[in-house]
Coordinates of C-alpha atoms in Angstrom, one line a residue:
M21 CA -22.0 31.4 -3.1
L22 CA -21.5 28.7 -1.2
K23 CA -20.1 25.8 -2.6
V24 CA -20.2 22.1 -1.2
F25 CA -17.5 20.1 -2.3
N26 CA -18.6 16.7 -2.2
L27 CA -15.6 13.3 -1.9
P28 CA -14.6 11.9 -5.4
D29 CA -14.1 8.6 -6.2
L30 CA -9.8 9.0 -5.5
G31 CA -9.8 5.8 -8.2
E32 CA -11.3 2.3 -9.5
G33 CA -14.1 3.0 -7.8
L34 CA -13.6 2.8 -4.3
T35 CA -16.2 3.6 -2.1
E36 CA -15.3 5.4 0.9
S37 CA -11.8 6.9 2.9
E38 CA -10.6 7.4 5.8
L39 CA -9.8 11.6 6.5
L40 CA -6.4 11.4 8.3
S41 CA -5.6 14.8 9.0
W42 CA -6.7 18.7 7.3
K43 CA -4.1 20.7 6.2
I44 CA -6.5 23.9 6.2
A45 CA -8.6 25.5 8.9
V46 CA -12.1 27.3 8.7
G47 CA -11.6 31.1 7.1
D48 CA -8.3 29.9 5.2
T49 CA -8.0 31.5 1.7
V50 CA -7.1 28.6 -0.7
A51 CA -6.0 28.4 -4.9
V52 CA -7.0 25.8 -6.9
N53 CA -4.1 22.8 -6.2
D54 CA -3.6 23.9 -2.4
V55 CA -3.7 20.8 -0.7
L56 CA -6.9 20.4 1.6
A57 CA -6.6 17.0 3.2
E58 CA -4.3 13.7 3.4
V59 CA -7.0 10.8 2.7
E60 CA -6.6 6.9 3.3
T61 CA -7.7 4.7 0.7
A62 CA -7.9 1.1 -0.1
K63 CA -5.2 1.9 -2.4
A64 CA -2.5 4.7 -1.3
V65 CA -2.5 8.2 1.5
V66 CA -3.2 10.5 -1.3
E67 CA -3.5 14.4 -0.8
L68 CA -6.6 15.9 -1.7
S69 CA -6.6 19.2 -3.3
S70 CA -8.9 22.1 -4.3
P71 CA -10.8 22.3 -6.9
F72 CA -11.9 25.7 -6.3
D73 CA -10.3 29.1 -5.7
G74 CA -12.4 30.6 -2.2
T75 CA -12.6 30.7 1.2
I76 CA -13.3 27.7 3.6
A77 CA -16.9 28.1 5.3
E78 CA -17.1 24.3 6.6
L79 CA -15.2 21.3 7.2
H80 CA -18.0 18.2 7.3
G81 CA -15.8 15.4 9.7
E82 CA -13.5 14.8 12.1
P83 CA -9.7 13.3 11.5
G84 CA -10.3 9.4 11.8
A85 CA -13.7 10.2 9.8
V86 CA -14.6 7.4 7.0
I87 CA -16.2 9.3 4.6
Q88 CA -18.5 8.0 1.7
V89 CA -17.6 8.8 -1.5
G90 CA -20.4 11.5 -3.1
A91 CA -20.4 12.8 0.9
P92 CA -20.0 16.0 1.9
I93 CA -16.2 16.9 2.8
I94 CA -15.8 20.9 2.8
S95 CA -17.8 24.0 2.2
F96 CA -16.5 26.6 0.4
D97 CA -17.0 30.3 0.1
L98 CA -16.5 31.0 -3.7
P99 CA -16.8 35.0 -4.9
G100 CA -19.7 36.3 -6.4
A101 CA -23.0 36.3 -5.5
G102 CA -26.0 33.4 -5.9
P103 CA -27.7 30.3 -4.0
D104 CA -25.6 27.8 -2.0
K105 CA -24.8 24.5 -4.3
T106 CA -23.9 21.5 -3.9
D107 CA -21.0 19.8 -6.1
N108 CA -22.4 16.8 -7.3
A109 CA -20.8 17.3 -10.6
P110 CA -17.0 15.6 -11.8
A111 CA -14.6 18.4 -10.2
S112 CA -13.0 19.3 -13.4
D113 CA -16.7 20.5 -14.5
A114 CA -17.6 21.8 -11.3
G115 CA -14.6 24.4 -10.3
S116 CA -14.2 25.4 -14.2
S117 CA -16.3 28.8 -13.3
S118 CA -14.1 29.8 -10.7
L119 CA -11.0 29.2 -12.9
P120 CA -11.5 32.2 -15.8
D121 CA -7.4 31.8 -16.3
G122 CA -8.3 28.2 -17.4
R123 CA -5.9 26.3 -14.4
V124 CA -7.2 22.8 -14.3
P125 CA -7.7 21.7 -10.8
T126 CA -5.6 18.0 -9.5
L127 CA -8.2 16.7 -7.0
V128 CA -5.1 14.0 -6.2
G129 CA -1.5 14.3 -6.3
Y130 CA 0.3 17.1 -5.4
G131 CA -1.2 19.7 -7.8
A132 CA 0.5 22.5 -9.7
A133 CA 3.8 23.7 -8.3
V134 CA 3.1 27.4 -6.7
E135 CA 5.9 29.8 -5.9
G136 CA 6.3 30.6 -1.8
A137 CA 3.6 27.6 -1.8
G138 CA 2.9 26.1 2.1
R139 CA 0.2 26.3 4.1
P140 CA -2.8 28.9 2.7
A141 CA -2.6 32.1 4.4
R142 CA -5.7 33.1 6.9
R143 CA -7.7 35.8 7.0
A144 CA -10.4 36.2 9.3
R145 CA -13.9 36.4 7.7
A146 CA -16.8 38.9 8.5
G147 CA -18.8 38.6 11.6
R148 CA -16.2 35.8 13.5
P149 CA -12.5 36.3 15.2
A150 CA -9.6 34.5 13.9
A151 CA -9.2 31.0 14.7
P152 CA -6.1 30.6 16.7
D153 CA -3.4 28.9 15.2
P154 CA -2.5 26.1 16.0
V155 CA -6.6 25.3 16.1
T156 CA -6.8 22.0 19.0
A157 CA -8.6 18.7 17.2
A158 CA -12.1 17.2 18.4
Q159 CA -11.3 13.5 19.4
P160 CA -12.8 11.3 18.0
S161 CA -15.2 8.6 19.7
G162 CA -17.2 5.6 18.8
S163 CA -17.3 4.1 15.5
P164 CA -16.2 6.6 12.5
S165 CA -18.6 8.2 11.4
S166 CA -19.2 10.5 7.9
V167 CA -21.7 12.8 9.5
P168 CA -21.1 16.4 9.3
V169 CA -19.4 18.3 12.0
P170 CA -22.3 19.9 13.3
A171 CA -22.8 23.7 12.5
G172 CA -21.6 26.1 16.1
A173 CA -20.3 24.0 17.2
T174 CA -17.4 24.0 19.5
A175 CA -14.7 21.8 18.9
T176 CA -12.6 22.7 15.7
L177 CA -10.3 20.7 13.6
T178 CA -6.6 21.0 13.6
A179 CA -5.0 22.9 10.7
E180 CA -1.5 21.2 10.8
R181 CA -0.6 17.6 11.0
P182 CA 2.4 17.4 13.9
R183 CA 5.9 15.9 12.4
S184 CA 5.5 12.2 12.7
T185 CA 6.4 9.3 10.4
P186 CA 3.8 6.9 9.0
P187 CA 4.2 3.9 11.5
V188 CA 3.5 6.6 14.5
R189 CA 0.7 8.0 13.0
K190 CA -1.0 4.3 12.2
L191 CA 0.5 3.7 16.1
A192 CA -1.5 6.5 17.7
R193 CA -5.2 5.6 15.5
D194 CA -4.5 2.1 16.5
L195 CA -4.3 3.7 20.6
G196 CA -6.9 5.5 20.1
V197 CA -4.5 9.0 20.8
N198 CA -5.0 12.1 18.8
I199 CA -1.7 12.9 17.6
A200 CA -2.5 16.6 16.9
L201 CA -2.6 17.0 20.8
L202 CA 0.7 15.5 21.2
A203 CA 3.6 17.7 21.8
G204 CA 7.0 15.8 20.2
S205 CA 9.6 15.3 21.7
G206 CA 12.1 13.6 19.1
A207 CA 14.4 16.9 16.7
G208 CA 13.0 19.3 15.7
G209 CA 9.2 18.4 17.7
V210 CA 8.7 15.5 15.8
V211 CA 6.0 13.0 17.5
T212 CA 7.9 9.9 18.6
R213 CA 6.6 6.3 19.3
E214 CA 7.1 7.1 22.7
D215 CA 5.0 10.0 23.0
V216 CA 2.4 8.4 21.5
A217 CA 2.9 4.9 23.7
A218 CA 2.9 7.6 26.7
A219 CA 0.0 9.5 25.7
A220 CA -2.3 6.0 25.9
D221 CA -1.1 4.6 28.9
G222 CA -1.8 8.4 30.3
A223 CA -5.7 8.6 28.7
R224 CA -6.1 4.6 29.0
P225 CA -9.5 4.1 31.6
A226 CA -9.7 0.8 33.2
S227 CA -12.2 -0.5 31.0
A228 CA -14.5 -3.6 31.7
S229 CA -15.0 -6.6 29.6
P230 CA -18.3 -7.7 27.9
S231 CA -19.1 -9.9 31.5
G232 CA -18.8 -6.7 33.4
T233 CA -15.5 -6.8 34.9
D234 CA -12.5 -5.2 35.0
T235 CA -9.5 -5.9 32.1
L236 CA -7.0 -7.7 33.9
T237 CA -3.4 -6.3 33.6
E238 CA -0.6 -7.7 35.3
A239 CA -1.3 -5.5 38.3
A240 CA -5.0 -5.4 38.4
A241 CA -4.9 -9.3 38.1
G242 CA -2.4 -9.7 41.2
G243 CA 0.9 -10.9 38.5
V244 CA -1.1 -12.3 35.9
R245 CA 0.8 -11.3 32.7
T246 CA -0.5 -10.2 29.6
L247 CA 1.7 -10.4 26.4
G248 CA 3.3 -7.2 26.4
G249 CA 1.5 -5.8 29.4
R250 CA -1.3 -5.0 27.2
P251 CA -4.6 -5.1 28.3
R252 CA -6.6 -8.6 27.9
T253 CA -8.5 -7.4 25.2
E254 CA -8.3 -4.8 22.7
E255 CA -10.5 -3.7 19.4
E256 CA -9.5 -1.5 16.6
P257 CA -12.0 -1.0 13.9
I258 CA -11.6 -3.0 10.5
R259 CA -10.9 -0.6 7.8
S260 CA -8.8 0.8 4.8
V261 CA -5.8 -1.5 4.0
R262 CA -6.7 -4.2 6.6
K263 CA -10.7 -4.4 4.7
A264 CA -10.2 -3.8 1.1
T265 CA -7.5 -6.8 2.0
A266 CA -10.1 -9.1 3.6
A267 CA -12.1 -8.9 0.4
A268 CA -10.4 -9.2 -1.8
M269 CA -8.6 -12.6 -0.2
T270 CA -11.8 -13.8 0.2
S271 CA -13.1 -13.2 -3.4
S272 CA -10.4 -14.3 -4.4
A273 CA -10.2 -17.7 -2.2
F274 CA -13.7 -18.6 -2.9
T275 CA -14.0 -17.3 -6.6
A276 CA -10.6 -18.7 -8.2
P277 CA -10.4 -22.4 -7.9
H278 CA -6.6 -22.9 -6.4
V279 CA -4.2 -25.3 -6.8
T280 CA -0.6 -25.6 -4.9
E281 CA 2.6 -26.2 -6.3
F282 CA 5.6 -26.9 -4.7
L283 CA 9.4 -27.5 -5.7
T284 CA 12.2 -27.4 -3.9
V285 CA 15.5 -26.3 -6.1
D286 CA 19.6 -26.2 -5.3
V287 CA 20.0 -22.7 -6.3
T288 CA 23.8 -22.9 -5.2
E289 CA 24.8 -21.8 -8.4
S290 CA 22.6 -19.1 -8.4
V291 CA 23.8 -17.9 -5.5
E292 CA 27.3 -17.8 -6.6
L293 CA 25.9 -15.6 -9.2
L294 CA 25.0 -13.2 -7.3
Q295 CA 28.3 -12.9 -5.3
E296 CA 30.4 -12.0 -8.3
V297 CA 27.7 -10.0 -10.0
R298 CA 27.7 -7.7 -6.8
Q299 CA 31.9 -7.5 -7.7
R300 CA 31.3 -5.5 -10.9
R301 CA 31.7 -2.3 -10.9
D302 CA 28.1 -1.4 -12.5
F303 CA 26.7 -3.5 -10.2
R304 CA 28.5 -2.4 -6.7
E305 CA 25.7 0.1 -5.3
L306 CA 22.8 -1.8 -6.1
K307 CA 20.9 -4.3 -3.2
L308 CA 21.1 -7.6 -5.3
T309 CA 19.3 -10.7 -3.9
P310 CA 17.6 -14.3 -4.8
L311 CA 13.6 -12.0 -5.5
T312 CA 15.5 -10.0 -8.1
L313 CA 16.6 -13.1 -9.8
V314 CA 13.6 -14.7 -9.5
A315 CA 11.4 -11.7 -10.7
R316 CA 14.1 -12.5 -14.2
A317 CA 13.3 -16.2 -14.1
A318 CA 9.5 -15.7 -13.7
C319 CA 9.3 -12.4 -16.7
L320 CA 11.3 -15.4 -18.9
A321 CA 9.1 -18.6 -17.8
L322 CA 5.4 -16.1 -18.3
E323 CA 6.4 -15.9 -22.0
R324 CA 6.8 -19.7 -22.5
T325 CA 3.6 -20.2 -20.6
P326 CA 1.3 -17.3 -21.4
E327 CA -1.1 -18.9 -19.3
L328 CA -0.4 -18.1 -15.6
N329 CA -0.1 -14.0 -17.1
A330 CA -3.9 -14.2 -18.3
R331 CA -7.2 -12.8 -16.8
W332 CA -10.7 -14.5 -16.5
D333 CA -13.4 -12.2 -17.8
G334 CA -16.7 -14.4 -16.8
D335 CA -18.9 -11.8 -17.6
G336 CA -18.0 -11.4 -21.2
G337 CA -17.0 -15.0 -21.5
R338 CA -13.2 -14.8 -22.6
I339 CA -10.1 -15.5 -21.2
I340 CA -8.0 -12.4 -21.5
R341 CA -3.9 -13.0 -22.4
Q342 CA -1.7 -10.0 -21.6
N343 CA 1.5 -9.9 -23.5
Y344 CA 2.7 -7.4 -20.9
V345 CA 4.0 -8.4 -17.6
N346 CA 3.5 -6.1 -14.6
L347 CA 4.9 -8.0 -12.3
G348 CA 3.7 -7.9 -8.7
I349 CA 5.7 -7.3 -5.4
A350 CA 4.0 -8.2 -2.5
A351 CA 5.0 -5.9 0.7
A352 CA 4.7 -5.6 4.5
T353 CA 3.7 -2.0 5.1
P354 CA 3.4 0.6 7.4
R355 CA -0.2 0.4 6.2
G356 CA -0.5 -3.4 5.8
L357 CA -0.2 -5.9 2.8
M358 CA 0.1 -3.8 -0.2
V359 CA 1.1 -5.8 -3.6
P360 CA 2.8 -2.8 -6.3
N361 CA 3.9 -3.8 -9.5
L362 CA 6.2 -3.2 -11.6
K363 CA 4.9 -2.2 -15.2
D364 CA 6.4 -3.9 -18.0
A365 CA 8.8 -5.7 -16.0
Q366 CA 9.7 -7.7 -19.0
D367 CA 11.8 -5.7 -20.4
L368 CA 14.0 -5.2 -17.5
D369 CA 17.0 -6.7 -17.4
L370 CA 18.7 -7.7 -13.9
R371 CA 20.5 -4.2 -13.3
S372 CA 16.9 -2.7 -14.1
L373 CA 14.7 -4.9 -11.6
A374 CA 17.7 -4.6 -8.6
I375 CA 17.1 -0.6 -9.4
R376 CA 13.0 -0.5 -9.7
L377 CA 12.9 -3.2 -6.8
A378 CA 14.5 -1.0 -4.6
E379 CA 12.9 2.5 -5.6
L380 CA 9.7 0.4 -5.6
T381 CA 10.5 -1.4 -2.0
E382 CA 11.7 2.4 -0.2
V383 CA 8.3 3.8 -1.8
A384 CA 6.4 1.5 0.1
R385 CA 8.0 1.8 3.3
E386 CA 7.1 5.5 3.2
G387 CA 4.1 4.9 2.9
K388 CA 4.1 6.7 -0.4
L389 CA 2.0 4.1 -3.0
T390 CA 0.1 5.6 -6.0
P391 CA -3.1 4.2 -7.0
E392 CA -1.2 3.3 -10.0
Q393 CA 1.7 1.6 -8.8
L394 CA -0.7 -0.8 -6.8
S395 CA -3.4 -1.4 -10.4
G396 CA -3.0 -3.6 -13.3
G397 CA -0.8 -6.5 -12.2
T398 CA -0.8 -9.7 -14.0
F399 CA 1.9 -11.8 -12.1
T400 CA 2.7 -11.7 -8.6
L401 CA 5.8 -12.8 -6.2
T402 CA 5.6 -13.0 -2.4
N403 CA 8.5 -13.0 -0.6
V404 CA 8.1 -15.8 2.7
G405 CA 11.7 -16.4 2.7
V406 CA 12.4 -13.2 4.1
F407 CA 10.6 -14.2 7.2
G408 CA 12.8 -17.1 7.5
V409 CA 9.7 -19.4 5.7
D410 CA 10.4 -22.7 3.6
A411 CA 7.0 -22.9 1.8
G412 CA 3.6 -21.9 1.6
T413 CA -0.1 -21.9 -0.2
P414 CA -0.4 -18.1 -1.9
I415 CA -3.7 -16.5 -2.8
I416 CA -4.0 -15.6 -6.1
N417 CA -3.7 -11.7 -6.3
P418 CA -7.7 -11.0 -7.6
G419 CA -7.8 -10.5 -11.6
E420 CA -4.9 -12.6 -12.0
A421 CA -3.8 -16.0 -12.7
G422 CA -0.8 -17.2 -10.2
I423 CA 1.0 -15.5 -7.7
L424 CA 4.9 -17.3 -6.8
A425 CA 5.9 -17.5 -3.1
I426 CA 9.4 -17.6 -2.9
G427 CA 10.8 -19.7 0.5
Q428 CA 14.0 -19.2 2.4
V429 CA 17.7 -20.0 1.2
R430 CA 18.8 -22.8 3.4
R431 CA 21.9 -24.6 3.1
M432 CA 21.1 -28.6 3.7
P433 CA 22.4 -31.7 2.7
W434 CA 21.7 -32.4 -0.7
E435 CA 22.5 -35.1 -3.7
Y436 CA 25.2 -33.7 -5.9
R437 CA 26.9 -35.1 -8.8
D438 CA 25.8 -38.6 -6.9
E439 CA 27.1 -37.3 -3.3
I440 CA 25.9 -35.7 -0.4
A441 CA 27.4 -32.2 0.0
L442 CA 25.7 -28.6 1.9
R443 CA 24.2 -27.0 -0.8
Q444 CA 22.0 -23.4 -0.8
V445 CA 18.2 -24.6 -1.1
M446 CA 14.7 -23.0 -1.6
T447 CA 11.8 -24.4 -1.9
L448 CA 9.1 -22.2 -4.9
S449 CA 5.4 -22.8 -4.2
L450 CA 3.1 -21.4 -6.9
S451 CA -0.4 -21.5 -6.8
F452 CA -2.8 -21.0 -10.4
D453 CA -5.8 -20.4 -10.9
H454 CA -7.3 -23.9 -12.8
R455 CA -10.4 -22.2 -14.6
L456 CA -6.9 -20.3 -16.5
V457 CA -4.2 -22.8 -16.0
D458 CA -3.9 -26.4 -16.3
G459 CA -1.7 -28.6 -14.3
E460 CA 1.1 -29.2 -17.2
Q461 CA 0.7 -25.3 -17.6
G462 CA 1.9 -24.6 -14.0
S463 CA 4.3 -27.5 -13.6
R464 CA 5.7 -26.3 -16.9
F465 CA 6.2 -22.5 -16.1
L466 CA 7.3 -24.1 -12.3
A467 CA 10.1 -26.3 -14.1
D468 CA 11.0 -23.2 -16.1
V469 CA 12.0 -20.9 -13.4
G470 CA 13.6 -23.6 -11.3
A471 CA 15.9 -24.7 -14.1
V472 CA 16.8 -20.9 -14.1
L473 CA 17.4 -20.8 -10.8
A474 CA 19.3 -24.0 -10.6
R475 CA 21.2 -23.1 -13.6
P476 CA 21.5 -19.8 -14.5
G477 CA 23.2 -20.4 -17.9
M478 CA 20.1 -22.5 -19.0
A479 CA 18.6 -19.3 -19.5
L480 CA 20.4 -19.1 -22.7
A481 CA 19.2 -22.3 -23.8
L482 CA 15.7 -22.0 -22.5
F483 CA 14.6 -18.8 -23.8

């Protein structure tokens, strides 16, 4: 029986996913929870697992294609007789008939551990020769499409993704290079940035500008230099994280009336505290930064100003105050701006915050953030200081009441004990939703955070 598997909603009503790579090929035999493909949503890169035991009959799409939720992605040849059928039911129900042993399919993630797991075994199907291994991938052309690959097409899809890192795979997608066709020059055959750049340079034809003239480069323009030696204009599709970020920020900026307040604080005592704490045996292996202290101070201050930890429900005509803190940390990742959050941060002491922040940062850098880590935030911190920036007017993360930007710590002249001295100074920028937070409450929150950073011992008196 032929069973068409439609792309499921991978979380929170997402409407599409970009197909990054296939982990199987036509003719492969797969079992429930075998990984079929790697797809990228606006939330995370996830592995799509098989809901069936069966044989891969057809792959609907090429790497780089954007597949709509509910559109066909894979056709299975399942044991047993019956008419062709499209899987339009929930995945757990649709696959139950093929699971006599009661296993539950896991569509997203790693699925059940299977001894000797690896790439599914391939067998030749009746009437067709076994596909070579590895097979070559068709290079996507034009804009991304979710149109199924026509039956009988000569182009086939890659069975395994070559070894590389997330930033290299992103670079390949940005430059229009099919990474599946590259032989890696790195250790163990890993595809490197240099491999991708070389392929892009070798494959890039002379392109035309909208006016019909050739794209100018330094050589073609008789010495006119372009930035980085790149063409004068380049294009990339708006999709995945960038598309979701643009939609979310536009909605937030034009829905929530933003107010931003600034406070410059002498944080010399906090800097000295960090230096002292780092010497303690139980902190020696941890990365303690000003962000760690601000995170702790923000959690304390939110107890005194719960309005900053609330949510506006316009449809329900209510304000929802959340008596817990899922602390969002804006992070620049290989996939773009992401805001994972630390669940129940109000329960974490300084050491626990340092550990959890380090873990979250590492996962974000590896591009392995999960939808669960990226959802449910109640208040956000963004550390613009790591880029050498003093202050800004951050846009509130949708669904939250406020966001606090942390500026760089600068050594500068400051009034101290009626004299001018060189002190460590930081600027805090708080944006809040004026529907939920009045100026009094926003100012009090900012003052509380500043008081803890200026004199960490004040935490004992204020909270």
